[in-house]
PDB file of C-alpha atoms in Angstrom:
ATOM      1  CA  MET Q   1     -24.611   9.292  27.093  1.00 57.00           C
ATOM      2  CA  TYR Q   2     -27.972   8.065  25.815  1.00 58.00           C
ATOM      3  CA  LYS Q   3     -30.588   6.872  28.295  1.00 68.00           C
ATOM      4  CA  ASN Q   4     -32.386   4.762  25.702  1.00 69.00           C
ATOM      5  CA  LYS Q   5     -29.882   2.500  23.926  1.00 72.00           C
ATOM      6  CA  LYS Q   6     -32.365   0.756  21.617  1.00 76.00           C
ATOM      7  CA  PRO Q   7     -32.258   3.339  18.774  1.00 79.00           C
ATOM      8  CA  VAL Q   8     -28.447   3.185  18.817  1.00 79.00           C
ATOM      9  CA  PHE Q   9     -28.428  -0.597  18.386  1.00 82.00           C
ATOM     10  CA  PHE Q  10     -31.136  -0.311  15.740  1.00 82.00           C
ATOM     11  CA  PHE Q  11     -28.961   1.905  13.547  1.00 84.00           C
ATOM     12  CA  LEU Q  12     -25.745  -0.017  14.241  1.00 87.00           C
ATOM     13  CA  PHE Q  13     -27.209  -3.427  13.422  1.00 88.00           C
ATOM     14  CA  PRO Q  14     -27.290  -3.028   9.584  1.00 89.00           C
ATOM     15  CA  ALA Q  15     -23.608  -2.059   9.535  1.00 90.00           C
ATOM     16  CA  PHE Q  16     -22.724  -4.949  11.835  1.00 90.00           C
ATOM     17  CA  LEU Q  17     -24.727  -7.363   9.661  1.00 92.00           C
ATOM     18  CA  PHE Q  18     -22.922  -6.127   6.555  1.00 92.00           C
ATOM     19  CA  LEU Q  19     -19.519  -6.626   8.214  1.00 92.00           C
ATOM     20  CA  ALA Q  20     -20.521 -10.065   9.464  1.00 92.00           C
ATOM     21  CA  LEU Q  21     -21.610 -11.231   6.007  1.00 92.00           C
ATOM     22  CA  TYR Q  22     -18.864  -9.678   3.896  1.00 91.00           C
ATOM     23  CA  LEU Q  23     -15.884  -9.504   6.266  1.00 90.00           C
ATOM     24  CA  PHE Q  24     -16.061 -11.777   9.314  1.00 91.00           C
ATOM     25  CA  TYR Q  25     -17.671 -14.794   7.640  1.00 92.00           C
ATOM     26  CA  PRO Q  26     -15.336 -14.798   4.582  1.00 90.00           C
ATOM     27  CA  PHE Q  27     -12.315 -14.481   6.877  1.00 91.00           C
ATOM     28  CA  LEU Q  28     -13.416 -17.389   9.064  1.00 93.00           C
ATOM     29  CA  ARG Q  29     -14.242 -19.396   5.943  1.00 93.00           C
ATOM     30  CA  ASN Q  30     -10.784 -18.583   4.612  1.00 92.00           C
ATOM     31  CA  ILE Q  31      -9.204 -20.056   7.736  1.00 93.00           C
ATOM     32  CA  LEU Q  32     -11.263 -23.230   7.313  1.00 94.00           C
ATOM     33  CA  ASN Q  33     -10.371 -23.482   3.609  1.00 92.00           C
ATOM     34  CA  SER Q  34      -6.658 -23.310   4.382  1.00 92.00           C
ATOM     35  CA  PHE Q  35      -6.916 -26.692   6.129  1.00 94.00           C
ATOM     36  CA  GLN Q  36      -8.925 -28.367   3.354  1.00 92.00           C
ATOM     37  CA  ILE Q  37      -8.212 -29.662  -0.162  1.00 90.00           C
ATOM     38  CA  ILE Q  38      -9.723 -27.200  -2.658  1.00 89.00           C
ATOM     39  CA  LYS Q  39      -8.150 -27.068  -6.107  1.00 86.00           C
ATOM     40  CA  ASP Q  40     -10.652 -25.089  -8.194  1.00 84.00           C
ATOM     41  CA  LEU Q  41     -12.380 -21.787  -7.540  1.00 81.00           C
ATOM     42  CA  GLY Q  42     -15.924 -22.447  -6.321  1.00 79.00           C
ATOM     43  CA  ALA Q  43     -15.375 -26.198  -6.068  1.00 82.00           C
ATOM     44  CA  PRO Q  44     -16.305 -28.034  -2.854  1.00 84.00           C
ATOM     45  CA  ALA Q  45     -13.592 -29.289  -0.532  1.00 86.00           C
ATOM     46  CA  LYS Q  46     -12.359 -32.826  -1.240  1.00 88.00           C
ATOM     47  CA  GLY Q  47     -11.374 -33.464   2.341  1.00 89.00           C
ATOM     48  CA  TRP Q  48      -8.794 -32.311   4.858  1.00 91.00           C
ATOM     49  CA  ASN Q  49      -5.098 -31.863   4.220  1.00 86.00           C
ATOM     50  CA  ASP Q  50      -2.819 -34.599   5.499  1.00 86.00           C
ATOM     51  CA  PRO Q  51      -1.317 -33.423   7.739  1.00 90.00           C
ATOM     52  CA  ILE Q  52      -3.917 -30.750   8.427  1.00 90.00           C
ATOM     53  CA  TYR Q  53      -1.234 -28.027   8.728  1.00 91.00           C
ATOM     54  CA  LYS Q  54       0.286 -28.955   5.345  1.00 92.00           C
ATOM     55  CA  ASN Q  55      -0.199 -25.526   3.748  1.00 92.00           C
ATOM     56  CA  TYR Q  56       1.306 -23.705   6.723  1.00 94.00           C
ATOM     57  CA  ALA Q  57       4.340 -25.994   6.663  1.00 94.00           C
ATOM     58  CA  LYS Q  58       4.669 -25.307   2.932  1.00 93.00           C
ATOM     59  CA  LEU Q  59       5.026 -21.589   3.626  1.00 93.00           C
ATOM     60  CA  PHE Q  60       8.432 -22.208   5.214  1.00 93.00           C
ATOM     61  CA  THR Q  61       9.737 -24.330   2.321  1.00 94.00           C
ATOM     62  CA  ASP Q  62       8.206 -22.386  -0.571  1.00 94.00           C
ATOM     63  CA  LYS Q  63      11.024 -20.418  -2.196  1.00 95.00           C
ATOM     64  CA  ASN Q  64       8.654 -18.078  -4.031  1.00 94.00           C
ATOM     65  CA  MET Q  65       6.807 -17.270  -0.802  1.00 95.00           C
ATOM     66  CA  GLY Q  66      10.121 -16.251   0.720  1.00 95.00           C
ATOM     67  CA  ILE Q  67      10.781 -14.005  -2.273  1.00 95.00           C
ATOM     68  CA  ALA Q  68       7.284 -12.525  -1.971  1.00 95.00           C
ATOM     69  CA  MET Q  69       7.799 -11.786   1.732  1.00 96.00           C
ATOM     70  CA  LYS Q  70      11.175 -10.151   1.120  1.00 96.00           C
ATOM     71  CA  ASN Q  71       9.869  -8.027  -1.755  1.00 95.00           C
ATOM     72  CA  THR Q  72       6.793  -7.023   0.238  1.00 96.00           C
ATOM     73  CA  LEU Q  73       8.934  -5.846   3.156  1.00 95.00           C
ATOM     74  CA  ILE Q  74      10.984  -3.784   0.693  1.00 95.00           C
ATOM     75  CA  MET Q  75       7.739  -2.421  -0.734  1.00 95.00           C
ATOM     76  CA  ILE Q  76       6.622  -1.417   2.771  1.00 95.00           C
ATOM     77  CA  VAL Q  77       9.809   0.604   3.306  1.00 94.00           C
ATOM     78  CA  VAL Q  78       9.444   2.192  -0.139  1.00 92.00           C
ATOM     79  CA  THR Q  79       5.819   3.164   0.483  1.00 92.00           C
ATOM     80  CA  LEU Q  80       6.609   4.662   3.882  1.00 92.00           C
ATOM     81  CA  LEU Q  81       9.526   6.725   2.585  1.00 92.00           C
ATOM     82  CA  GLY Q  82       8.436   7.255  -1.006  1.00 91.00           C
ATOM     83  CA  GLN Q  83       4.706   7.771  -0.543  1.00 94.00           C
ATOM     84  CA  VAL Q  84       4.174   9.142   2.962  1.00 95.00           C
ATOM     85  CA  GLY Q  85       7.583  10.833   3.100  1.00 94.00           C
ATOM     86  CA  ILE Q  86       7.279  12.619  -0.237  1.00 95.00           C
ATOM     87  CA  ALA Q  87       3.624  13.451   0.439  1.00 95.00           C
ATOM     88  CA  LEU Q  88       4.607  15.051   3.757  1.00 95.00           C
ATOM     89  CA  VAL Q  89       7.256  17.224   2.103  1.00 94.00           C
ATOM     90  CA  LEU Q  90       4.891  18.257  -0.695  1.00 93.00           C
ATOM     91  CA  SER Q  91       2.057  19.059   1.718  1.00 94.00           C
ATOM     92  CA  LEU Q  92       4.350  21.230   3.854  1.00 93.00           C
ATOM     93  CA  MET Q  93       5.492  23.103   0.742  1.00 91.00           C
ATOM     94  CA  VAL Q  94       2.003  23.601  -0.710  1.00 90.00           C
ATOM     95  CA  ASP Q  95       0.648  24.678   2.687  1.00 87.00           C
ATOM     96  CA  ASN Q  96       2.973  27.691   2.530  1.00 83.00           C
ATOM     97  CA  ILE Q  97       1.815  28.721  -0.946  1.00 84.00           C
ATOM     98  CA  LYS Q  98      -0.590  31.639  -0.961  1.00 77.00           C
ATOM     99  CA  ARG Q  99      -1.704  31.292  -4.591  1.00 81.00           C
ATOM    100  CA  GLY Q 100      -2.051  28.212  -6.787  1.00 80.00           C
ATOM    101  CA  ALA Q 101      -2.512  25.670  -3.979  1.00 81.00           C
ATOM    102  CA  LYS Q 102      -5.659  24.304  -5.656  1.00 85.00           C
ATOM    103  CA  PHE Q 103      -3.688  23.630  -8.857  1.00 88.00           C
ATOM    104  CA  PHE Q 104      -1.133  21.500  -6.996  1.00 86.00           C
ATOM    105  CA  ARG Q 105      -3.883  19.600  -5.199  1.00 87.00           C
ATOM    106  CA  ILE Q 106      -5.399  18.607  -8.536  1.00 87.00           C
ATOM    107  CA  VAL Q 107      -2.047  17.706 -10.111  1.00 88.00           C
ATOM    108  CA  TYR Q 108      -0.828  15.544  -7.228  1.00 88.00           C
ATOM    109  CA  PHE Q 109      -4.187  13.833  -6.709  1.00 88.00           C
ATOM    110  CA  PHE Q 110      -4.739  13.040 -10.394  1.00 88.00           C
ATOM    111  CA  PRO Q 111      -2.944   9.622 -10.435  1.00 87.00           C
ATOM    112  CA  ILE Q 112      -5.433   8.298  -7.860  1.00 88.00           C
ATOM    113  CA  VAL Q 113      -8.411   8.724 -10.191  1.00 88.00           C
ATOM    114  CA  VAL Q 114      -6.704   6.777 -13.005  1.00 88.00           C
ATOM    115  CA  SER Q 115      -7.223   3.012 -12.865  1.00 86.00           C
ATOM    116  CA  ALA Q 116      -4.226   0.908 -11.884  1.00 87.00           C
ATOM    117  CA  THR Q 117      -4.592  -1.145 -15.082  1.00 88.00           C
ATOM    118  CA  ALA Q 118      -4.304   1.980 -17.229  1.00 90.00           C
ATOM    119  CA  LEU Q 119      -1.290   3.142 -15.232  1.00 90.00           C
ATOM    120  CA  GLY Q 120       0.325  -0.281 -15.610  1.00 90.00           C
ATOM    121  CA  LEU Q 121      -0.088  -0.159 -19.389  1.00 91.00           C
ATOM    122  CA  LEU Q 122       1.240   3.406 -19.429  1.00 91.00           C
ATOM    123  CA  PHE Q 123       4.383   2.512 -17.492  1.00 92.00           C
ATOM    124  CA  ASN Q 124       4.845  -0.599 -19.634  1.00 90.00           C
ATOM    125  CA  LEU Q 125       5.148   1.731 -22.621  1.00 90.00           C
ATOM    126  CA  ILE Q 126       7.567   3.947 -20.708  1.00 91.00           C
ATOM    127  CA  PHE Q 127       9.828   1.039 -19.702  1.00 91.00           C
ATOM    128  CA  LEU Q 128       9.759  -0.846 -23.023  1.00 87.00           C
ATOM    129  CA  TYR Q 129      13.176  -2.142 -24.055  1.00 84.00           C
ATOM    130  CA  ASP Q 130      12.782  -1.142 -27.694  1.00 82.00           C
ATOM    131  CA  LYS Q 131      11.144   2.218 -28.463  1.00 80.00           C
ATOM    132  CA  GLY Q 132      10.264   2.774 -24.807  1.00 84.00           C
ATOM    133  CA  MET Q 133      10.002   6.430 -23.824  1.00 89.00           C
ATOM    134  CA  LEU Q 134      12.656   6.189 -21.109  1.00 89.00           C
ATOM    135  CA  ASN Q 135      15.243   4.528 -23.359  1.00 88.00           C
ATOM    136  CA  GLN Q 136      14.524   7.038 -26.125  1.00 89.00           C
ATOM    137  CA  PHE Q 137      14.976   9.861 -23.635  1.00 88.00           C
ATOM    138  CA  LEU Q 138      18.321   8.438 -22.502  1.00 88.00           C
ATOM    139  CA  GLU Q 139      19.435   8.069 -26.136  1.00 86.00           C
ATOM    140  CA  MET Q 140      18.824  11.791 -26.624  1.00 86.00           C
ATOM    141  CA  PHE Q 141      21.451  12.412 -23.934  1.00 84.00           C
ATOM    142  CA  GLY Q 142      24.041  10.114 -25.478  1.00 81.00           C
ATOM    143  CA  ALA Q 143      23.218   6.664 -24.110  1.00 78.00           C
ATOM    144  CA  THR Q 144      24.555   4.079 -26.578  1.00 78.00           C
ATOM    145  CA  LYS Q 145      23.140   0.937 -24.962  1.00 85.00           C
ATOM    146  CA  LEU Q 146      19.478   0.178 -24.397  1.00 85.00           C
ATOM    147  CA  THR Q 147      18.503  -0.821 -20.845  1.00 86.00           C
ATOM    148  CA  ASP Q 148      16.135  -3.688 -20.170  1.00 89.00           C
ATOM    149  CA  TRP Q 149      14.128  -2.203 -17.305  1.00 90.00           C
ATOM    150  CA  LYS Q 150      12.394  -5.527 -16.651  1.00 90.00           C
ATOM    151  CA  ASP Q 151      15.493  -7.660 -16.184  1.00 90.00           C
ATOM    152  CA  SER Q 152      16.630  -9.077 -12.843  1.00 89.00           C
ATOM    153  CA  ALA Q 153      18.686  -6.001 -11.977  1.00 89.00           C
ATOM    154  CA  HIS Q 154      15.956  -3.409 -12.591  1.00 90.00           C
ATOM    155  CA  ALA Q 155      12.585  -5.192 -12.282  1.00 92.00           C
ATOM    156  CA  MET Q 156      11.928  -4.346  -8.625  1.00 93.00           C
ATOM    157  CA  VAL Q 157      12.638  -0.650  -9.135  1.00 92.00           C
ATOM    158  CA  THR Q 158      10.561  -0.667 -12.326  1.00 93.00           C
ATOM    159  CA  MET Q 159       7.630  -2.104 -10.378  1.00 92.00           C
ATOM    160  CA  MET Q 160       7.952   0.114  -7.302  1.00 92.00           C
ATOM    161  CA  VAL Q 161       8.276   3.485  -9.029  1.00 92.00           C
ATOM    162  CA  PRO Q 162       4.704   3.565 -10.443  1.00 92.00           C
ATOM    163  CA  VAL Q 163       3.238   2.109  -7.226  1.00 91.00           C
ATOM    164  CA  MET Q 164       4.950   4.849  -5.240  1.00 90.00           C
ATOM    165  CA  TRP Q 165       3.946   7.544  -7.725  1.00 90.00           C
ATOM    166  CA  GLN Q 166       0.291   6.500  -7.819  1.00 89.00           C
ATOM    167  CA  TYR Q 167      -0.439   6.973  -4.103  1.00 91.00           C
ATOM    168  CA  VAL Q 168       1.666  10.017  -3.223  1.00 93.00           C
ATOM    169  CA  GLY Q 169      -1.321  12.220  -4.035  1.00 92.00           C
ATOM    170  CA  PHE Q 170      -3.605  10.207  -1.759  1.00 93.00           C
ATOM    171  CA  TYR Q 171      -1.447  10.819   1.306  1.00 95.00           C
ATOM    172  CA  PHE Q 172      -0.708  14.368   0.142  1.00 94.00           C
ATOM    173  CA  ILE Q 173      -4.418  15.263   0.371  1.00 93.00           C
ATOM    174  CA  ILE Q 174      -4.769  13.684   3.831  1.00 95.00           C
ATOM    175  CA  LEU Q 175      -1.692  15.464   5.199  1.00 95.00           C
ATOM    176  CA  LEU Q 176      -2.594  18.790   3.587  1.00 93.00           C
ATOM    177  CA  THR Q 177      -6.054  18.590   5.142  1.00 92.00           C
ATOM    178  CA  GLY Q 178      -4.396  18.004   8.508  1.00 93.00           C
ATOM    179  CA  LEU Q 179      -2.192  21.052   7.993  1.00 93.00           C
ATOM    180  CA  ASN Q 180      -5.186  23.188   7.030  1.00 90.00           C
ATOM    181  CA  ASN Q 181      -6.821  22.304  10.350  1.00 91.00           C
ATOM    182  CA  ILE Q 182      -3.915  23.789  12.309  1.00 90.00           C
ATOM    183  CA  SER Q 183      -4.773  27.263  13.565  1.00 89.00           C
ATOM    184  CA  ASP Q 184      -2.912  30.121  11.848  1.00 87.00           C
ATOM    185  CA  GLU Q 185      -2.643  31.828  15.230  1.00 91.00           C
ATOM    186  CA  LEU Q 186      -0.007  29.302  16.287  1.00 91.00           C
ATOM    187  CA  TYR Q 187       2.181  30.180  13.305  1.00 89.00           C
ATOM    188  CA  GLU Q 188       1.612  33.904  13.815  1.00 89.00           C
ATOM    189  CA  SER Q 189       2.622  33.664  17.474  1.00 92.00           C
ATOM    190  CA  ALA Q 190       5.727  31.697  16.506  1.00 91.00           C
ATOM    191  CA  ALA Q 191       6.628  34.302  13.866  1.00 90.00           C
ATOM    192  CA  ILE Q 192       6.342  37.088  16.459  1.00 90.00           C
ATOM    193  CA  ASP Q 193       8.747  35.140  18.678  1.00 88.00           C
ATOM    194  CA  GLY Q 194      11.213  34.970  15.779  1.00 88.00           C
ATOM    195  CA  ALA Q 195      10.740  31.316  14.794  1.00 88.00           C
ATOM    196  CA  THR Q 196      12.188  30.247  11.453  1.00 89.00           C
ATOM    197  CA  THR Q 197      10.242  28.214   8.887  1.00 87.00           C
ATOM    198  CA  TRP Q 198      12.015  25.028   9.973  1.00 90.00           C
ATOM    199  CA  GLN Q 199      11.225  25.723  13.632  1.00 91.00           C
ATOM    200  CA  LYS Q 200       7.537  26.189  12.777  1.00 90.00           C
ATOM    201  CA  VAL Q 201       7.543  22.838  10.992  1.00 90.00           C
ATOM    202  CA  ARG Q 202       9.521  21.107  13.739  1.00 90.00           C
ATOM    203  CA  TYR Q 203       7.618  22.413  16.750  1.00 91.00           C
ATOM    204  CA  ILE Q 204       4.126  23.127  15.360  1.00 91.00           C
ATOM    205  CA  SER Q 205       3.321  21.261  12.128  1.00 92.00           C
ATOM    206  CA  LEU Q 206       4.897  17.865  12.829  1.00 92.00           C
ATOM    207  CA  PRO Q 207       3.642  17.480  16.426  1.00 92.00           C
ATOM    208  CA  LEU Q 208       0.093  18.427  15.429  1.00 92.00           C
ATOM    209  CA  LEU Q 209       0.265  16.070  12.426  1.00 93.00           C
ATOM    210  CA  HIS Q 210       1.388  13.209  14.662  1.00 92.00           C
ATOM    211  CA  ASN Q 211      -1.864  11.221  14.475  1.00 92.00           C
ATOM    212  CA  VAL Q 212      -2.371  11.984  10.782  1.00 94.00           C
ATOM    213  CA  ILE Q 213       1.117  10.706   9.912  1.00 94.00           C
ATOM    214  CA  CYS Q 214       0.430   7.599  11.996  1.00 94.00           C
ATOM    215  CA  THR Q 215      -2.788   6.949  10.061  1.00 94.00           C
ATOM    216  CA  CYS Q 216      -1.040   7.448   6.716  1.00 95.00           C
ATOM    217  CA  SER Q 217       1.752   5.082   7.765  1.00 95.00           C
ATOM    218  CA  ILE Q 218      -0.722   2.346   8.726  1.00 95.00           C
ATOM    219  CA  LEU Q 219      -2.558   2.759   5.418  1.00 95.00           C
ATOM    220  CA  ALA Q 220       0.752   2.608   3.529  1.00 95.00           C
ATOM    221  CA  VAL Q 221       1.906  -0.544   5.331  1.00 95.00           C
ATOM    222  CA  THR Q 222      -1.366  -2.426   4.892  1.00 93.00           C
ATOM    223  CA  GLY Q 223      -1.627  -1.224   1.296  1.00 92.00           C
ATOM    224  CA  ALA Q 224       1.853  -2.536   0.485  1.00 93.00           C
ATOM    225  CA  LEU Q 225       0.919  -5.952   1.877  1.00 92.00           C
ATOM    226  CA  LYS Q 226      -2.018  -6.376  -0.501  1.00 89.00           C
ATOM    227  CA  VAL Q 227      -0.971  -4.344  -3.545  1.00 92.00           C
ATOM    228  CA  PHE Q 228      -1.767  -6.366  -6.638  1.00 91.00           C
ATOM    229  CA  ASP Q 229      -3.210  -4.685  -9.712  1.00 90.00           C
ATOM    230  CA  LEU Q 230      -0.405  -2.420 -10.926  1.00 92.00           C
ATOM    231  CA  PRO Q 231       2.466  -4.911 -10.284  1.00 92.00           C
ATOM    232  CA  TRP Q 232       0.481  -7.708 -11.954  1.00 94.00           C
ATOM    233  CA  VAL Q 233      -0.167  -5.660 -15.104  1.00 92.00           C
ATOM    234  CA  MET Q 234       3.498  -4.694 -15.385  1.00 92.00           C
ATOM    235  CA  LEU Q 235       5.195  -7.910 -14.241  1.00 92.00           C
ATOM    236  CA  PRO Q 236       2.728 -10.844 -14.242  1.00 91.00           C
ATOM    237  CA  ASN Q 237       3.648 -14.178 -12.671  1.00 91.00           C
ATOM    238  CA  GLY Q 238       6.562 -12.640 -10.787  1.00 90.00           C
ATOM    239  CA  MET Q 239       8.574 -12.051 -13.954  1.00 89.00           C
ATOM    240  CA  PRO Q 240      11.449 -12.207 -14.559  1.00 88.00           C
ATOM    241  CA  MET Q 241      11.892 -15.776 -13.275  1.00 86.00           C
ATOM    242  CA  GLY Q 242       9.731 -15.260 -10.185  1.00 89.00           C
ATOM    243  CA  GLU Q 243      11.884 -12.470  -8.753  1.00 92.00           C
ATOM    244  CA  THR Q 244       9.146  -9.851  -8.328  1.00 94.00           C
ATOM    245  CA  TRP Q 245       6.497 -11.787  -6.412  1.00 96.00           C
ATOM    246  CA  LEU Q 246       4.588  -9.837  -3.775  1.00 96.00           C
ATOM    247  CA  THR Q 247       2.251 -11.398  -1.224  1.00 95.00           C
ATOM    248  CA  GLY Q 248      -0.756  -9.947  -3.077  1.00 94.00           C
ATOM    249  CA  THR Q 249       0.287 -11.188  -6.525  1.00 95.00           C
ATOM    250  CA  TYR Q 250       1.358 -14.571  -5.148  1.00 95.00           C
ATOM    251  CA  MET Q 251      -2.020 -15.085  -3.493  1.00 95.00           C
ATOM    252  CA  TYR Q 252      -3.785 -14.221  -6.763  1.00 94.00           C
ATOM    253  CA  TYR Q 253      -1.580 -16.605  -8.751  1.00 94.00           C
ATOM    254  CA  TRP Q 254      -2.473 -19.643  -6.650  1.00 93.00           C
ATOM    255  CA  ALA Q 255      -6.182 -18.770  -6.649  1.00 91.00           C
ATOM    256  CA  PHE Q 256      -6.673 -18.153 -10.377  1.00 90.00           C
ATOM    257  CA  GLN Q 257      -3.743 -19.766 -12.191  1.00 90.00           C
ATOM    258  CA  GLY Q 258      -2.099 -22.251  -9.861  1.00 86.00           C
ATOM    259  CA  LYS Q 259      -5.453 -23.944  -9.118  1.00 86.00           C
ATOM    260  CA  ASP Q 260      -4.658 -24.333  -5.430  1.00 90.00           C
ATOM    261  CA  ILE Q 261      -7.356 -22.431  -3.549  1.00 92.00           C
ATOM    262  CA  ASP Q 262      -6.440 -23.782  -0.114  1.00 93.00           C
ATOM    263  CA  TYR Q 263      -2.836 -22.576  -0.424  1.00 94.00           C
ATOM    264  CA  SER Q 264      -4.052 -19.207  -1.718  1.00 94.00           C
ATOM    265  CA  CYS Q 265      -6.239 -18.934   1.401  1.00 94.00           C
ATOM    266  CA  THR Q 266      -3.183 -19.669   3.533  1.00 95.00           C
ATOM    267  CA  VAL Q 267      -1.236 -16.842   1.882  1.00 95.00           C
ATOM    268  CA  ALA Q 268      -4.231 -14.534   2.420  1.00 95.00           C
ATOM    269  CA  ILE Q 269      -4.238 -15.352   6.143  1.00 95.00           C
ATOM    270  CA  VAL Q 270      -0.528 -14.524   6.317  1.00 95.00           C
ATOM    271  CA  ILE Q 271      -1.287 -11.135   4.734  1.00 95.00           C
ATOM    272  CA  VAL Q 272      -3.992 -10.420   7.330  1.00 94.00           C
ATOM    273  CA  ILE Q 273      -1.779 -11.481  10.252  1.00 94.00           C
ATOM    274  CA  LEU Q 274       1.137  -9.402   8.995  1.00 95.00           C
ATOM    275  CA  GLY Q 275      -1.184  -6.431   8.521  1.00 94.00           C
ATOM    276  CA  ILE Q 276      -2.396  -6.658  12.122  1.00 94.00           C
ATOM    277  CA  ILE Q 277       1.112  -7.083  13.543  1.00 96.00           C
ATOM    278  CA  LEU Q 278       2.685  -4.288  11.497  1.00 94.00           C
ATOM    279  CA  SER Q 279      -0.220  -1.945  12.263  1.00 94.00           C
ATOM    280  CA  LYS Q 280       0.401  -2.532  15.970  1.00 94.00           C
ATOM    281  CA  VAL Q 281       4.118  -1.875  15.455  1.00 94.00           C
ATOM    282  CA  VAL Q 282       3.405   1.413  13.676  1.00 93.00           C
ATOM    283  CA  ASN Q 283       1.036   2.419  16.484  1.00 92.00           C
ATOM    284  CA  MET Q 284       3.752   1.675  19.043  1.00 92.00           C
ATOM    285  CA  ILE Q 285       6.283   3.749  17.103  1.00 90.00           C
ATOM    286  CA  PHE Q 286       3.866   6.670  16.840  1.00 87.00           C
ATOM    287  CA  ARG Q 287       2.502   6.482  20.368  1.00 81.00           C
ATOM    288  CA  GLU Q 288       2.037   9.865  22.006  1.00 67.00           C
ATOM    289  CA  LYS Q 289       5.274  11.488  23.096  1.00 63.00           C
ATOM    290  CA  ASP Q 290       6.574  14.869  24.109  1.00 56.00           C
ATOM    291  CA  TYR Q 291       8.197  16.996  21.457  1.00 52.00           C
TER     292      TYR Q 291
END
């Protein structure tokens, strides 16, 4: 396309250098650290693990890592259905609104601009056992027994609801933008041919949103793998009794509280590998097909 390639490389080099310093090098260093003995953050390695694959073998015997993997897979399903799914429905509804669409965009996007720490504290107040807003609301409708929303039976749902709620607006904006880029002439032609609203969605909106939905799904999957801030504020240290660990929170625990940097690096590598594999799976599911 360009006869002289030098200017292209000149402008690409700063971005490549930035990625090399802050992405590729840390990742390669992370792999090296997972084979070494590093117990404190910033401390030098005290040697190599014996055997060298010790941390990777530990992954298969670590009960909490198994819990974190299971909960993270559940979180992935919840984010796909609860975030992308709800966002898709909302975007399709708002796209058909002639007046007030801007209002809904602001309302649904608002949770994204609020920090996860603030949201975690907010939902902690909502789910408090005593004097929590949700329990008080249920008492107004005749509930005689207070519910502990952070016990073993409810903790996972308590953690997932705010995570799901926070990012619906993010995917809503992406999907709505995709819908706005679809030509109105297609819908007008379909209306002339007698197509119903569902038929317009089925045969026009969804096929043309194919790549956008795929992108949102990949973002949701990779986001669920590394989600940390909101779950940690609400349920730190996997409470209750280590039942709500996620891969992101478990990695953080070993790095900053468990004083086992090399094992934390191992968990981080697992997160990256899972992200790559699941992204490929989503791409395979959403590969181009005839509608």
